[in-house]
Structure formats: C-alpha cells, structure tokens
CSV table of C-alpha atoms and ligand atoms in Angstrom, one decimal:
chain,number,residue,atom,x,y,z
A,975,MET,CA,41.7,1.3,-28.6
A,976,ALA,CA,38.3,2.6,-27.7
A,977,ASP,CA,35.5,2.1,-30.0
A,978,VAL,CA,34.9,4.7,-33.1
A,979,LYS,CA,31.6,6.1,-32.5
A,980,ILE,CA,29.0,7.0,-35.0
A,981,LEU,CA,26.1,9.3,-34.7
A,982,ALA,CA,23.3,8.2,-37.0
A,983,LEU,CA,21.0,10.9,-37.8
A,984,VAL,CA,17.5,9.5,-39.4
A,985,GLY,CA,15.4,11.9,-41.8
A,986,SER,CA,11.9,10.0,-41.1
A,987,LEU,CA,10.0,10.2,-37.8
A,988,ARG,CA,7.4,7.4,-38.7
A,989,ALA,CA,7.8,4.4,-36.4
A,990,ALA,CA,8.0,2.2,-39.5
A,991,SER,CA,10.6,4.2,-41.1
A,992,ILE,CA,12.6,2.0,-43.6
A,993,ASN,CA,15.3,4.6,-43.4
A,994,ARG,CA,15.3,3.8,-39.5
A,995,GLN,CA,15.5,0.3,-40.5
A,996,LEU,CA,18.7,0.9,-42.3
A,997,ALA,CA,19.9,3.1,-39.7
A,998,GLU,CA,19.5,0.1,-36.9
A,999,LEU,CA,21.0,-2.3,-39.4
A,1000,ALA,CA,23.8,-0.5,-39.5
A,1001,ALA,CA,24.1,-0.5,-35.9
A,1002,GLU,CA,23.7,-4.1,-35.7
A,1003,THR,CA,26.3,-5.0,-38.6
A,1004,ALA,CA,28.9,-2.6,-37.6
A,1005,PRO,CA,32.3,-4.1,-37.8
A,1006,ASP,CA,34.1,-4.9,-34.6
A,1007,GLY,CA,35.2,-1.7,-32.6
A,1008,VAL,CA,32.3,0.7,-34.2
A,1009,THR,CA,29.4,1.4,-32.7
A,1010,VAL,CA,26.7,3.1,-34.4
A,1011,THR,CA,24.1,5.2,-31.9
A,1012,VAL,CA,20.6,6.3,-33.9
A,1013,VAL,CA,20.1,9.4,-32.0
A,1014,GLU,CA,16.3,9.8,-30.7
A,1015,GLY,CA,14.4,12.9,-30.6
A,1016,LEU,CA,15.2,14.8,-33.6
A,1017,GLY,CA,11.2,15.4,-33.9
A,1018,ASP,CA,11.4,17.0,-30.4
A,1019,LEU,CA,13.5,19.9,-31.6
A,1020,PRO,CA,12.2,23.3,-32.1
A,1021,PHE,CA,12.4,24.7,-35.2
A,1022,TYR,CA,15.9,26.7,-35.2
A,1023,ASN,CA,15.7,30.2,-34.1
A,1024,GLU,CA,18.6,32.2,-33.2
A,1025,ASP,CA,16.6,34.2,-30.4
A,1026,ILE,CA,16.5,30.6,-28.4
A,1027,ASP,CA,20.1,29.8,-29.5
A,1028,ASN,CA,22.0,30.8,-26.7
A,1029,GLU,CA,23.0,29.8,-23.3
A,1030,ASN,CA,19.8,28.5,-22.3
A,1031,VAL,CA,19.0,26.4,-25.3
A,1032,PRO,CA,16.3,23.7,-24.6
A,1033,ALA,CA,17.3,20.4,-23.1
A,1034,SER,CA,16.4,18.5,-26.7
A,1035,VAL,CA,19.0,20.7,-28.7
A,1036,VAL,CA,21.7,20.2,-25.6
A,1037,ALA,CA,21.3,16.8,-25.8
A,1038,LEU,CA,21.8,16.4,-29.9
A,1039,ARG,CA,24.9,18.7,-29.4
A,1040,GLU,CA,26.2,16.7,-26.6
A,1041,ALA,CA,25.8,13.5,-28.4
A,1042,ALA,CA,27.4,14.9,-31.6
A,1043,ALA,CA,30.7,16.2,-29.6
A,1044,ASP,CA,30.9,12.6,-28.4
A,1045,ALA,CA,30.9,11.0,-31.7
A,1046,ASP,CA,33.7,10.6,-34.2
A,1047,ALA,CA,31.7,10.4,-37.3
A,1048,ALA,CA,28.3,11.0,-38.4
A,1049,LEU,CA,25.7,8.9,-40.4
A,1050,VAL,CA,22.7,10.4,-42.1
A,1051,VAL,CA,20.1,8.2,-43.1
A,1052,THR,CA,17.2,10.0,-44.7
A,1053,PRO,CA,14.2,9.3,-47.3
A,1054,GLU,CA,13.5,12.1,-49.9
A,1055,TYR,CA,10.5,14.3,-49.4
A,1056,ASN,CA,9.7,16.5,-52.1
A,1057,GLY,CA,12.8,16.3,-54.2
A,1058,SER,CA,14.7,17.4,-51.2
A,1059,ILE,CA,15.8,16.9,-47.4
A,1060,PRO,CA,13.1,16.4,-44.9
A,1061,GLY,CA,12.3,19.5,-42.9
A,1062,VAL,CA,12.9,17.3,-39.3
A,1063,LEU,CA,16.9,16.5,-40.7
A,1064,LYS,CA,17.5,20.1,-42.1
A,1065,ASN,CA,16.3,21.6,-38.7
A,1066,ALA,CA,18.9,19.0,-36.9
A,1067,ILE,CA,21.4,20.0,-39.2
A,1068,ASP,CA,20.7,23.7,-38.6
A,1069,TRP,CA,21.5,23.3,-34.9
A,1070,LEU,CA,24.2,21.5,-35.3
A,1071,SER,CA,25.7,23.8,-37.5
A,1072,ARG,CA,25.7,26.4,-34.6
A,1073,PRO,CA,27.8,28.0,-33.0
A,1074,PHE,CA,28.9,29.2,-36.4
A,1075,GLY,CA,32.0,27.6,-37.3
A,1076,ASN,CA,32.5,25.5,-34.4
A,1077,GLY,CA,29.6,23.0,-34.5
A,1078,ALA,CA,29.9,20.0,-32.7
A,1079,LEU,CA,30.7,17.8,-35.6
A,1080,LYS,CA,33.2,20.1,-36.9
A,1081,GLY,CA,35.6,18.6,-39.0
A,1082,LYS,CA,34.4,15.0,-38.5
A,1083,PRO,CA,33.8,12.5,-41.4
A,1084,ALA,CA,30.2,12.4,-42.4
A,1085,ALA,CA,28.4,9.9,-44.9
A,1086,VAL,CA,25.0,10.5,-46.6
A,1087,ILE,CA,22.7,7.1,-47.6
A,1088,GLY,CA,19.0,6.2,-47.6
A,1089,GLY,CA,16.5,5.4,-49.4
A,1090,SER,CA,13.1,6.6,-50.7
A,1091,PHE,CA,10.5,4.7,-53.1
A,1092,GLY,CA,11.1,6.9,-56.1
A,1093,GLN,CA,13.2,5.5,-58.8
A,1094,TYR,CA,16.3,7.2,-57.7
A,1095,GLY,CA,15.8,6.1,-54.1
A,1096,GLY,CA,16.3,9.7,-52.9
A,1097,VAL,CA,19.6,10.6,-54.5
A,1098,TRP,CA,18.2,14.4,-54.7
A,1099,ALA,CA,17.9,14.6,-51.0
A,1100,HIS,CA,21.3,12.6,-50.6
A,1101,ASP,CA,23.1,15.1,-52.7
A,1102,GLU,CA,21.7,18.0,-51.1
A,1103,THR,CA,22.0,16.9,-47.4
A,1104,ARG,CA,25.8,16.3,-48.4
A,1105,LYS,CA,25.8,20.1,-49.5
A,1106,SER,CA,23.9,21.5,-46.5
A,1107,PHE,CA,25.5,18.9,-43.7
A,1108,GLY,CA,28.8,19.9,-45.6
A,1109,PHE,CA,28.5,23.9,-44.8
A,1110,ALA,CA,27.6,23.0,-41.4
A,1111,GLY,CA,30.9,21.4,-39.8
A,1112,PRO,CA,31.4,17.9,-41.1
A,1113,ARG,CA,33.8,16.7,-43.3
A,1114,ILE,CA,31.6,14.6,-46.1
A,1115,VAL,CA,33.1,11.4,-47.6
A,1116,GLU,CA,31.3,12.2,-50.6
A,1117,ASP,CA,32.2,8.8,-52.3
A,1118,LEU,CA,30.1,6.9,-49.6
A,1119,LYS,CA,26.9,6.6,-51.6
A,1120,LEU,CA,23.7,4.1,-50.9
A,1121,SER,CA,20.2,5.4,-52.3
A,1122,VAL,CA,18.1,2.7,-51.9
A,1123,ARG,CA,15.1,2.5,-54.3
A,1124,PHE,CA,12.6,0.9,-51.5
A,1125,LYS,CA,10.7,-0.9,-54.3
A,1126,SER,CA,13.6,-3.4,-54.7
A,1127,LEU,CA,13.2,-4.6,-50.8
A,1128,ASP,CA,9.8,-6.3,-52.0
A,1129,GLY,CA,8.2,-5.1,-48.8
A,1130,LYS,CA,11.0,-6.8,-46.7
A,1131,HIS,CA,13.3,-5.5,-43.8
A,1132,PRO,CA,16.5,-4.2,-45.8
A,1133,ARG,CA,18.5,-6.8,-43.8
A,1134,GLU,CA,16.9,-9.5,-46.1
A,1135,ASN,CA,18.4,-7.6,-49.1
A,1136,ALA,CA,22.0,-9.2,-49.4
A,1137,GLU,CA,23.6,-6.3,-51.5
A,1138,VAL,CA,22.1,-3.4,-49.7
A,1139,ALA,CA,23.3,-5.1,-46.3
A,1140,GLU,CA,26.7,-5.5,-47.5
A,1141,THR,CA,27.0,-2.3,-48.7
A,1142,LEU,CA,25.6,-0.7,-45.8
A,1143,ARG,CA,28.3,-2.6,-43.6
A,1144,SER,CA,30.9,-1.4,-46.0
A,1145,ILE,CA,30.1,2.2,-45.8
A,1146,VAL,CA,30.0,2.1,-42.0
A,1147,GLY,CA,33.5,0.4,-42.0
A,1148,LYS,CA,34.8,2.8,-44.6
A,1149,LEU,CA,33.5,6.2,-42.3
A,1150,ALA,CA,35.1,4.6,-39.5
A,1151,ALA,CA,38.4,4.2,-41.2
A,1152,GLU,CA,38.2,8.3,-41.7
A,1153,VAL,CA,38.4,8.9,-38.5
A,1154,GLY,CA,41.8,10.5,-37.9
B,1210,FMN,C1,6.0,14.5,-47.3
B,1210,FMN,C2,6.3,13.2,-48.1
B,1210,FMN,C3,7.1,13.5,-49.6
B,1210,FMN,C4,7.7,12.7,-50.3
B,1210,FMN,N1,8.4,12.9,-51.4
B,1210,FMN,C5,9.2,12.1,-52.3
B,1210,FMN,C6,10.4,12.1,-53.2
B,1210,FMN,O1,10.4,13.1,-53.4
B,1210,FMN,N2,10.7,11.2,-54.0
B,1210,FMN,C7,10.9,9.9,-53.4
B,1210,FMN,O2,11.4,9.1,-54.0
B,1210,FMN,N3,9.9,9.6,-52.5
B,1210,FMN,C8,9.0,10.5,-51.8
B,1210,FMN,N4,8.1,10.0,-50.7
B,1210,FMN,C9,7.5,8.8,-50.4
B,1210,FMN,C10,8.8,8.3,-49.5
B,1210,FMN,O3,10.0,7.7,-50.2
B,1210,FMN,C11,8.5,7.2,-48.5
B,1210,FMN,O4,7.3,7.6,-47.9
B,1210,FMN,C12,9.5,6.7,-47.8
B,1210,FMN,O5,9.0,5.2,-47.1
B,1210,FMN,C13,10.1,7.4,-46.4
B,1210,FMN,O6,11.0,6.7,-45.9
B,1210,FMN,P1,10.5,6.1,-44.6
B,1210,FMN,O7,10.4,4.8,-44.8
B,1210,FMN,O8,12.3,6.1,-44.0
B,1210,FMN,O9,9.8,7.1,-44.0
B,1210,FMN,C14,7.8,11.2,-49.9
B,1210,FMN,C15,6.9,10.9,-48.9
B,1210,FMN,C16,6.3,12.0,-47.9
B,1210,FMN,C17,5.6,11.6,-46.5
C-alpha cells in the first residue's frame, strides 16, 4: 500500500522555531508507511485577497494547493501569538479554504498541535485553529491534542523530551489511521 502522506503546516517562520522542530521530529519519527512533509514558503504567500484568487493565482498559492491536494491528511504545528493563531498560519488556512466548499483538504483528517512559552502551551491558538481550519474543509480529529509548554523543554530540542516525542509519534500514527 502507498504511504499515507501528511502535510505539516508550521505557524512560525523563524529559523529556530521550536514548532518547526516539532514538525521535523514528527517527520523523523513517523511510523512505517507514513510520510510527513513540512510545507515551505508559507511566508511567501500574499495576504488572501479574493481579487487575486482567480485562474492566475500566484505560484506560491498554486504550490500550497497542489501540496494539499497530494496529501491524505494535515498536521498543523503552531505557536500562539497574542492569544490566538499566528497571521501566517491563518493566511495559509484562508488560501486553502478556497474554492469555497471545495478546498484541497476537503474532508481529509487534520490534527492541530504545537507549543508556546506560556503556561498553557498555546492551547488558545490550538483551539482556535481547530475551529478555523475546520471551516476551511478538513475534518478535524478533535481528540488529537498536544500543547507543549516550552519551558518544560529546558532549552533542549523536543526530541530530548521522551514524553513529548512519544505523544507526537502517537498523534501522527493516529492521524494516519484516520485516512479512509
Ligand atoms: C508576536 C508574538 C506573540 C506571542 N504571543 C504569545 C501568546 O499569546 N502566548 C504564548 O504562550 N506565547 C506567546 N509568544 C511567545 C511564543 O510562545 C514563543 O515566541 C515561541 O517560541 C514561538 O514558537 P516558535 O519557537 O515555534 O517560533 C508570542 C511571541 C510572539 C513573537
């Protein structure tokens, strides 16, 4: 059977992003038969604008939508910005939500995880992303949750935290199992 393909969307653009490290760890530790690919270039997407969402959409949007169409499932890995969804992620969700009712992730399972330095690990952003991404077309698997308090990592890479690494691996496996 072909691999289950999971597209990972990271809500932080910074090079040393811990959320990106989590997404990369998800890719490294994915169970056999599951491939996790981290989407590049979310920062190159223009702000969503219906006037440019036509047959000549920018190449960055075409690439995102093609990657989404090719995927079987989606994994969002995001920090919380000011109690909510980082703009770069919300913008990607908006592009993926069109064509209305027929976006490239329509009906595909999706999970939302990540972490932040606050005491709740970014849970507000995760909850709001579940709501927003759910409107955009994917089927959110609500019980796949991980909101890492980055202070608990003690400045180390998330792979060095056995509990986080194991939870992440389990979430990727369960998300893949949701693919029909
Ligand atoms: C603009 C901005 C807003 C932030 N707002 C929050 C917040 O609301 N809650 C929180 O826990 N951390 C917040 N933080 C801190 C992030 O948790 C921290 O920068 C985290 O490392 C970002 O994830 P990353 O390592 O993947 O970039 C904010 C950071 C920035 C830059």
